[in-house]
Amino acid sequence: MKRIGVYTSGGDAPGMNACVRAAVRAAVYYGLEVYGIKRGYNGMINGEIFKMDSSSVSNIIQKGGTILKSARSKEFMTKEGRQRAYDQLQQFGIEGLVAIGGNGTFTGAKLFYEEFGIPTVGAPGTIDNDLYGTDYTIGYDTAVNTALEAIDKIRDTADSHERVFFVEVMGRDSGYIAIPCAIGGGAEIAMIPEAVTTVESIIDTIRAGWGRSKTSSIIIIAEGEIEGGAMKVATKVMEVLPDMDARVTILGHVQRGGPPTVFDRMLASRLGIACVKGLIDGQKNVMAGTINSSLVYTPFEETITKKKEISQDLIKAVEMLSV
Ligand code: F6P
């Protein structure tokens, strides 16, 4: 293998730049030519492909977002789109790919490999931490710390005004962001897709708090939980407790930005190198990740179909610590 391409795709995540940097520099280290592909699969289809070298990735390790830009490509979901992408890669002589992204990115990469045989090794880049085959995804640690900082601030005002705050965090179909926010933020409840929390139980918890002279509460709601988000949950609770002074805060995309933590920079650097080394060693159609601190390669098939479970201990801890 002489020439590889690198792209970021799907929702951006802090640390993606550190991973691009590591992939580019590892390629240079191993004597490969490396090309950047802009705007994920859209750029692959449109030929937004350019040569990179060591200096192309100077001064980016500390930056959030992705210098390669990102997109969720509808066209790549079609056979014609993938054919166009393949033709572009052929023109540039690209023989292997480093894909930095999440579930959708790897679903596309797997199809692409099956149809056209271009070996791809992925690095898990998503704030959601919802990928099977790695304990942590790039961007998750930063996102959780960003959310927690906001929750600490919300707690100040909740306490001053003696209010209940319903705080919605991201995570798509998973509660991986919500759980550490609830434990670390001292919340009474975490409502997550992986566990059933009824509106009635929230009402009971708030009432029990009032019974203990508790005047403010934080309820963390994962965006993917079954009731449909913080606004809906708060409305239902307020119907039963009309005297409750409550507010809703949706943290939203603030969770996706900002400089990556040292944890994310380290993980991204390690996995960027692992992608390139993996390609050189003949890995294909797999995601590089770390499990119990060891480097592992997991087939895309598993990363996209298997559910990464949240520890029941942690779910229980939220309940235990809110007594
Ligand atoms: O996958 C990352 C993520 O931020 C999810 O947590 C969220 O559901 C989604 O992306 C939001 O996507 P978009 O930026 O396209 O609105």
Tab-separated table of C-alpha atoms and ligand atoms in Angstrom:
chain	number	residue	atom	x	y	z
A	1	MET	CA	0.000	0.000	0.000
A	2	LYS	CA	1.438	3.337	-1.067
A	3	ARG	CA	-1.320	5.912	-0.793
A	4	ILE	CA	-4.128	6.328	1.709
A	5	GLY	CA	-6.963	8.788	2.275
A	6	VAL	CA	-8.350	10.149	5.537
A	7	TYR	CA	-11.780	11.653	6.187
A	8	THR	CA	-14.096	12.682	9.001
A	9	SER	CA	-17.792	12.012	8.712
A	10	GLY	CA	-21.033	12.285	10.696
A	11	GLY	CA	-21.371	14.497	13.765
A	12	ASP	CA	-18.082	16.185	14.581
A	13	ALA	CA	-16.394	15.451	17.897
A	14	PRO	CA	-13.566	17.128	19.850
A	15	GLY	CA	-10.405	15.152	19.127
A	16	MET	CA	-11.161	14.473	15.481
A	17	ASN	CA	-8.382	16.895	14.548
A	18	ALA	CA	-5.953	15.101	16.847
A	19	CYS	CA	-6.889	11.866	15.097
A	20	VAL	CA	-6.430	13.347	11.605
A	21	ARG	CA	-3.069	14.659	12.743
A	22	ALA	CA	-2.021	11.257	14.067
A	23	ALA	CA	-3.158	9.447	10.918
A	24	VAL	CA	-1.311	11.887	8.649
A	25	ARG	CA	1.884	11.835	10.699
A	26	ALA	CA	1.795	8.042	11.093
A	27	ALA	CA	1.433	7.739	7.320
A	28	VAL	CA	4.455	10.014	6.842
A	29	TYR	CA	6.361	8.019	9.465
A	30	TYR	CA	5.672	4.754	7.609
A	31	GLY	CA	6.520	6.261	4.201
A	32	LEU	CA	2.982	6.376	2.810
A	33	GLU	CA	1.463	9.181	0.797
A	34	VAL	CA	-1.617	10.602	2.473
A	35	TYR	CA	-4.580	12.490	1.042
A	36	GLY	CA	-7.236	14.400	2.947
A	37	ILE	CA	-10.824	13.989	1.812
A	38	LYS	CA	-13.060	16.946	2.677
A	39	ARG	CA	-16.689	16.807	3.838
A	40	GLY	CA	-16.779	13.066	4.439
A	41	TYR	CA	-18.417	10.925	1.773
A	42	ASN	CA	-19.719	14.010	-0.069
A	43	GLY	CA	-16.150	15.136	-0.684
A	44	MET	CA	-15.171	11.633	-1.752
A	45	ILE	CA	-17.947	11.682	-4.342
A	46	ASN	CA	-17.081	15.199	-5.518
A	47	GLY	CA	-13.322	14.693	-5.612
A	48	GLU	CA	-12.513	17.136	-2.810
A	49	ILE	CA	-9.264	15.315	-2.251
A	50	PHE	CA	-5.901	16.947	-1.573
A	51	LYS	CA	-2.409	15.897	-0.680
A	52	MET	CA	-1.371	16.308	2.935
A	53	ASP	CA	1.962	16.235	4.676
A	54	SER	CA	3.265	16.658	8.165
A	55	SER	CA	2.827	20.423	8.121
A	56	SER	CA	-0.809	20.181	6.946
A	57	VAL	CA	-1.698	19.083	10.462
A	58	SER	CA	0.432	21.533	12.451
A	59	ASN	CA	-1.298	23.430	15.233
A	60	ILE	CA	-4.565	21.450	15.152
A	61	ILE	CA	-4.246	18.982	18.030
A	62	GLN	CA	-5.885	21.433	20.436
A	63	LYS	CA	-8.744	22.467	18.165
A	64	GLY	CA	-12.328	21.245	18.338
A	65	GLY	CA	-14.291	20.434	15.191
A	66	THR	CA	-12.529	18.981	12.186
A	67	ILE	CA	-10.289	20.753	9.668
A	68	LEU	CA	-11.498	18.236	7.074
A	69	LYS	CA	-15.127	19.311	7.663
A	70	SER	CA	-17.855	16.765	8.103
A	71	ALA	CA	-21.189	15.830	6.579
A	72	ARG	CA	-23.871	13.175	6.623
A	73	SER	CA	-24.030	12.152	2.963
A	74	LYS	CA	-27.346	11.090	1.441
A	75	GLU	CA	-25.709	10.432	-1.923
A	76	PHE	CA	-23.282	7.883	-0.509
A	77	MET	CA	-26.290	5.846	0.599
A	78	THR	CA	-26.993	5.150	-3.092
A	79	LYS	CA	-25.064	2.688	-5.253
A	80	GLU	CA	-24.468	5.454	-7.836
A	81	GLY	CA	-22.960	7.702	-5.167
A	82	ARG	CA	-20.614	4.986	-3.978
A	83	GLN	CA	-19.602	4.236	-7.570
A	84	ARG	CA	-18.707	7.910	-8.072
A	85	ALA	CA	-16.709	7.877	-4.836
A	86	TYR	CA	-14.839	4.775	-5.969
A	87	ASP	CA	-14.061	6.355	-9.351
A	88	GLN	CA	-12.614	9.401	-7.598
A	89	LEU	CA	-10.429	7.276	-5.333
A	90	GLN	CA	-9.191	5.377	-8.383
A	91	GLN	CA	-8.246	8.644	-10.082
A	92	PHE	CA	-6.206	9.667	-7.073
A	93	GLY	CA	-4.693	6.191	-6.704
A	94	ILE	CA	-5.947	5.830	-3.127
A	95	GLU	CA	-5.651	2.236	-1.954
A	96	GLY	CA	-6.802	2.412	1.659
A	97	LEU	CA	-8.908	4.660	3.889
A	98	VAL	CA	-8.912	5.947	7.443
A	99	ALA	CA	-12.509	6.758	8.414
A	100	ILE	CA	-13.082	8.870	11.511
A	101	GLY	CA	-16.708	8.885	12.598
A	102	GLY	CA	-19.540	6.936	14.144
A	103	ASN	CA	-22.177	4.409	13.303
A	104	GLY	CA	-23.310	5.939	10.002
A	105	THR	CA	-19.705	6.408	8.865
A	106	PHE	CA	-18.873	2.757	9.459
A	107	THR	CA	-22.117	1.527	7.913
A	108	GLY	CA	-21.056	3.361	4.745
A	109	ALA	CA	-17.473	2.126	4.973
A	110	LYS	CA	-18.609	-1.486	5.320
A	111	LEU	CA	-20.867	-1.303	2.268
A	112	PHE	CA	-18.106	0.409	0.316
A	113	TYR	CA	-15.647	-2.331	1.191
A	114	GLU	CA	-18.100	-5.065	0.263
A	115	GLU	CA	-18.834	-3.492	-3.121
A	116	PHE	CA	-15.443	-2.141	-4.134
A	117	GLY	CA	-12.898	-3.815	-1.852
A	118	ILE	CA	-11.192	-0.639	-0.617
A	119	PRO	CA	-9.748	-1.544	2.803
A	120	THR	CA	-10.871	0.831	5.500
A	121	VAL	CA	-9.906	1.085	9.149
A	122	GLY	CA	-12.080	3.324	11.304
A	123	ALA	CA	-11.439	5.412	14.380
A	124	PRO	CA	-14.482	5.934	16.616
A	125	GLY	CA	-15.159	9.670	16.548
A	126	THR	CA	-18.429	10.614	18.215
A	127	ILE	CA	-19.434	12.293	21.447
A	128	ASP	CA	-22.083	9.588	21.995
A	129	ASN	CA	-19.723	6.759	23.091
A	130	ASP	CA	-22.252	4.347	21.613
A	131	LEU	CA	-19.909	2.179	19.539
A	132	TYR	CA	-19.357	-1.457	20.366
A	133	GLY	CA	-15.668	-2.409	20.266
A	134	THR	CA	-14.206	0.433	22.275
A	135	ASP	CA	-14.579	1.546	25.873
A	136	TYR	CA	-14.416	5.187	24.809
A	137	THR	CA	-14.990	7.099	21.604
A	138	ILE	CA	-13.017	10.187	20.626
A	139	GLY	CA	-14.862	13.289	21.851
A	140	TYR	CA	-16.896	11.643	24.573
A	141	ASP	CA	-14.704	12.715	27.476
A	142	THR	CA	-14.657	16.330	26.287
A	143	ALA	CA	-18.426	16.370	25.699
A	144	VAL	CA	-19.194	14.986	29.149
A	145	ASN	CA	-16.896	17.526	30.789
A	146	THR	CA	-18.494	20.347	28.791
A	147	ALA	CA	-21.970	19.197	29.818
A	148	LEU	CA	-20.929	18.820	33.433
A	149	GLU	CA	-19.493	22.321	33.550
A	150	ALA	CA	-22.836	23.649	32.319
A	151	ILE	CA	-24.742	21.530	34.840
A	152	ASP	CA	-22.603	22.873	37.703
A	153	LYS	CA	-23.620	26.374	36.633
A	154	ILE	CA	-27.267	25.404	36.357
A	155	ARG	CA	-27.054	23.989	39.877
A	156	ASP	CA	-26.027	27.427	41.215
A	157	THR	CA	-29.071	29.133	39.809
A	158	ALA	CA	-31.362	26.178	40.631
A	159	ASP	CA	-30.239	26.463	44.236
A	160	SER	CA	-30.690	30.254	44.410
A	161	HIS	CA	-34.202	30.158	42.968
A	162	GLU	CA	-35.216	26.842	44.541
A	163	ARG	CA	-36.143	25.353	41.194
A	164	VAL	CA	-36.244	22.003	39.496
A	165	PHE	CA	-34.202	21.908	36.299
A	166	PHE	CA	-34.772	19.390	33.526
A	167	VAL	CA	-31.502	19.276	31.604
A	168	GLU	CA	-31.408	17.511	28.253
A	169	VAL	CA	-28.116	16.098	27.040
A	170	MET	CA	-27.163	14.535	23.697
A	171	GLY	CA	-26.298	10.903	23.058
A	172	ARG	CA	-28.658	9.870	20.282
A	173	ASP	CA	-30.058	6.448	21.349
A	174	SER	CA	-27.760	6.043	24.300
A	175	GLY	CA	-27.467	7.264	27.866
A	176	TYR	CA	-23.668	7.312	27.901
A	177	ILE	CA	-23.545	11.090	28.199
A	178	ALA	CA	-26.462	11.298	30.635
A	179	ILE	CA	-25.143	8.865	33.246
A	180	PRO	CA	-21.837	10.592	34.103
A	181	CYS	CA	-23.628	13.944	33.957
A	182	ALA	CA	-26.113	12.671	36.527
A	183	ILE	CA	-23.526	11.093	38.818
A	184	GLY	CA	-20.934	13.844	38.443
A	185	GLY	CA	-23.558	16.588	38.546
A	186	GLY	CA	-25.293	15.237	41.635
A	187	ALA	CA	-28.631	14.884	39.842
A	188	GLU	CA	-31.649	13.134	41.362
A	189	ILE	CA	-32.511	11.135	38.248
A	190	ALA	CA	-31.100	10.180	34.861
A	191	MET	CA	-33.708	9.308	32.272
A	192	ILE	CA	-31.998	7.211	29.600
A	193	PRO	CA	-33.080	4.965	26.730
A	194	GLU	CA	-31.511	1.884	28.344
A	195	ALA	CA	-33.670	1.929	31.507
A	196	VAL	CA	-37.310	2.564	32.241
A	197	THR	CA	-37.929	5.699	34.306
A	198	THR	CA	-41.589	6.658	34.491
A	199	VAL	CA	-42.858	10.206	34.846
A	200	GLU	CA	-44.576	8.989	38.028
A	201	SER	CA	-41.237	7.976	39.524
A	202	ILE	CA	-39.835	11.438	38.761
A	203	ILE	CA	-42.803	13.005	40.526
A	204	ASP	CA	-42.262	10.689	43.507
A	205	THR	CA	-38.576	11.602	43.653
A	206	ILE	CA	-39.289	15.348	43.548
A	207	ARG	CA	-41.960	15.006	46.249
A	208	ALA	CA	-39.618	12.900	48.389
A	209	GLY	CA	-37.000	15.642	48.050
A	210	TRP	CA	-39.478	18.257	49.191
A	211	GLY	CA	-40.252	15.971	52.133
A	212	ARG	CA	-36.566	16.194	53.086
A	213	SER	CA	-36.677	19.998	52.751
A	214	LYS	CA	-34.817	19.836	49.482
A	215	THR	CA	-35.574	22.977	47.510
A	216	SER	CA	-33.809	22.409	44.185
A	217	SER	CA	-33.289	19.418	41.935
A	218	ILE	CA	-31.545	18.492	38.712
A	219	ILE	CA	-33.088	15.867	36.427
A	220	ILE	CA	-30.910	14.726	33.527
A	221	ILE	CA	-32.780	13.631	30.414
A	222	ALA	CA	-30.999	11.839	27.572
A	223	GLU	CA	-32.345	13.112	24.245
A	224	GLY	CA	-33.130	9.544	23.150
A	225	GLU	CA	-35.206	8.478	26.167
A	226	ILE	CA	-38.640	7.125	25.456
A	227	GLU	CA	-40.823	10.075	26.577
A	228	GLY	CA	-39.360	12.314	23.852
A	229	GLY	CA	-37.004	14.714	25.607
A	230	ALA	CA	-36.796	17.207	28.471
A	231	MET	CA	-39.566	19.530	27.302
A	232	LYS	CA	-42.129	16.726	27.144
A	233	VAL	CA	-41.070	15.209	30.457
A	234	ALA	CA	-41.130	18.588	32.213
A	235	THR	CA	-44.606	19.343	30.820
A	236	LYS	CA	-45.964	16.022	32.097
A	237	VAL	CA	-44.422	16.515	35.550
A	238	MET	CA	-45.744	20.076	35.750
A	239	GLU	CA	-49.287	18.893	34.996
A	240	VAL	CA	-49.182	16.933	38.254
A	241	LEU	CA	-47.082	19.428	40.236
A	242	PRO	CA	-48.378	22.838	39.038
A	243	ASP	CA	-46.760	24.697	41.952
A	244	MET	CA	-43.305	23.407	41.116
A	245	ASP	CA	-40.993	26.145	39.850
A	246	ALA	CA	-39.239	24.430	36.955
A	247	ARG	CA	-37.111	25.259	33.947
A	248	VAL	CA	-35.851	23.251	30.977
A	249	THR	CA	-32.326	23.568	29.571
A	250	ILE	CA	-31.340	21.770	26.383
A	251	LEU	CA	-27.551	21.750	26.232
A	252	GLY	CA	-27.491	20.900	22.517
A	253	HIS	CA	-24.510	21.419	20.247
A	254	VAL	CA	-22.368	23.139	22.845
A	255	GLN	CA	-21.522	19.528	23.778
A	256	ARG	CA	-19.895	18.993	20.395
A	257	GLY	CA	-17.434	21.871	20.477
A	258	GLY	CA	-14.375	23.057	22.332
A	259	PRO	CA	-10.784	21.949	22.719
A	260	PRO	CA	-10.416	18.223	23.389
A	261	THR	CA	-9.400	17.055	26.860
A	262	VAL	CA	-6.033	15.375	27.291
A	263	PHE	CA	-7.860	12.032	27.426
A	264	ASP	CA	-9.407	12.638	24.001
A	265	ARG	CA	-6.120	13.885	22.530
A	266	MET	CA	-4.347	10.750	23.749
A	267	LEU	CA	-7.078	8.396	22.549
A	268	ALA	CA	-7.327	10.145	19.179
A	269	SER	CA	-3.555	10.063	18.693
A	270	ARG	CA	-3.337	6.399	19.605
A	271	LEU	CA	-6.231	5.396	17.365
A	272	GLY	CA	-5.083	7.530	14.420
A	273	ILE	CA	-1.775	5.677	14.491
A	274	ALA	CA	-3.608	2.348	14.921
A	275	CYS	CA	-5.682	2.999	11.795
A	276	VAL	CA	-2.625	3.534	9.615
A	277	LYS	CA	-0.658	0.664	11.145
A	278	GLY	CA	-3.754	-1.513	10.757
A	279	LEU	CA	-3.984	-0.724	7.036
A	280	ILE	CA	-0.299	-1.522	6.576
A	281	ASP	CA	-0.758	-4.827	8.421
A	282	GLY	CA	-3.687	-5.821	6.194
A	283	GLN	CA	-6.612	-4.880	8.442
A	284	LYS	CA	-9.778	-4.027	6.545
A	285	ASN	CA	-13.381	-3.336	7.355
A	286	VAL	CA	-12.622	-2.871	11.068
A	287	MET	CA	-12.683	-0.177	13.734
A	288	ALA	CA	-9.696	0.469	15.973
A	289	GLY	CA	-10.632	0.933	19.615
A	290	THR	CA	-9.377	0.400	23.116
A	291	ILE	CA	-10.798	-2.085	25.597
A	292	ASN	CA	-9.308	-2.153	29.097
A	293	SER	CA	-6.603	0.146	27.713
A	294	SER	CA	-5.516	-2.381	25.065
A	295	LEU	CA	-5.765	-1.703	21.361
A	296	VAL	CA	-8.325	-3.879	19.545
A	297	TYR	CA	-9.739	-4.072	16.019
A	298	THR	CA	-13.425	-4.935	15.776
A	299	PRO	CA	-15.214	-5.704	12.489
A	300	PHE	CA	-17.522	-2.885	11.366
A	301	GLU	CA	-20.257	-5.498	11.229
A	302	GLU	CA	-20.048	-5.817	15.030
A	303	THR	CA	-19.515	-2.157	15.842
A	304	ILE	CA	-22.659	-1.167	13.984
A	305	THR	CA	-24.960	-4.019	14.999
A	306	LYS	CA	-23.978	-4.897	18.566
A	307	LYS	CA	-25.291	-2.840	21.448
A	308	LYS	CA	-22.745	-1.419	23.866
A	309	GLU	CA	-24.313	-1.915	27.275
A	310	ILE	CA	-24.154	0.643	30.060
A	311	SER	CA	-23.066	-0.749	33.400
A	312	GLN	CA	-26.074	-1.443	35.624
A	313	ASP	CA	-23.927	-0.365	38.600
A	314	LEU	CA	-23.764	3.138	37.201
A	315	ILE	CA	-27.489	3.298	36.529
A	316	LYS	CA	-28.106	2.140	40.094
A	317	ALA	CA	-25.574	4.646	41.453
A	318	VAL	CA	-27.708	7.585	40.283
A	319	GLU	CA	-30.635	6.262	42.315
A	320	MET	CA	-28.542	5.375	45.363
A	321	LEU	CA	-26.829	8.749	45.524
A	322	SER	CA	-30.008	10.766	45.362
A	323	VAL	CA	-31.501	9.541	48.653
B	1	F6P	O1	-23.929	11.737	17.066
B	1	F6P	C1	-23.589	12.934	17.653
B	1	F6P	C2	-24.811	13.785	17.863
B	1	F6P	O2	-24.405	15.014	18.454
B	1	F6P	C3	-25.929	13.149	18.677
B	1	F6P	O3	-25.674	13.181	20.056
B	1	F6P	C4	-27.111	13.965	18.240
B	1	F6P	O4	-28.299	13.205	18.367
B	1	F6P	C5	-26.817	14.247	16.801
B	1	F6P	O5	-25.418	14.080	16.624
B	1	F6P	C6	-27.214	15.598	16.323
B	1	F6P	O6	-26.964	15.674	14.971
B	1	F6P	P1	-26.981	17.012	14.116
B	1	F6P	O7	-25.751	17.791	14.446
B	1	F6P	O8	-26.998	16.540	12.713
B	1	F6P	O9	-28.214	17.759	14.530
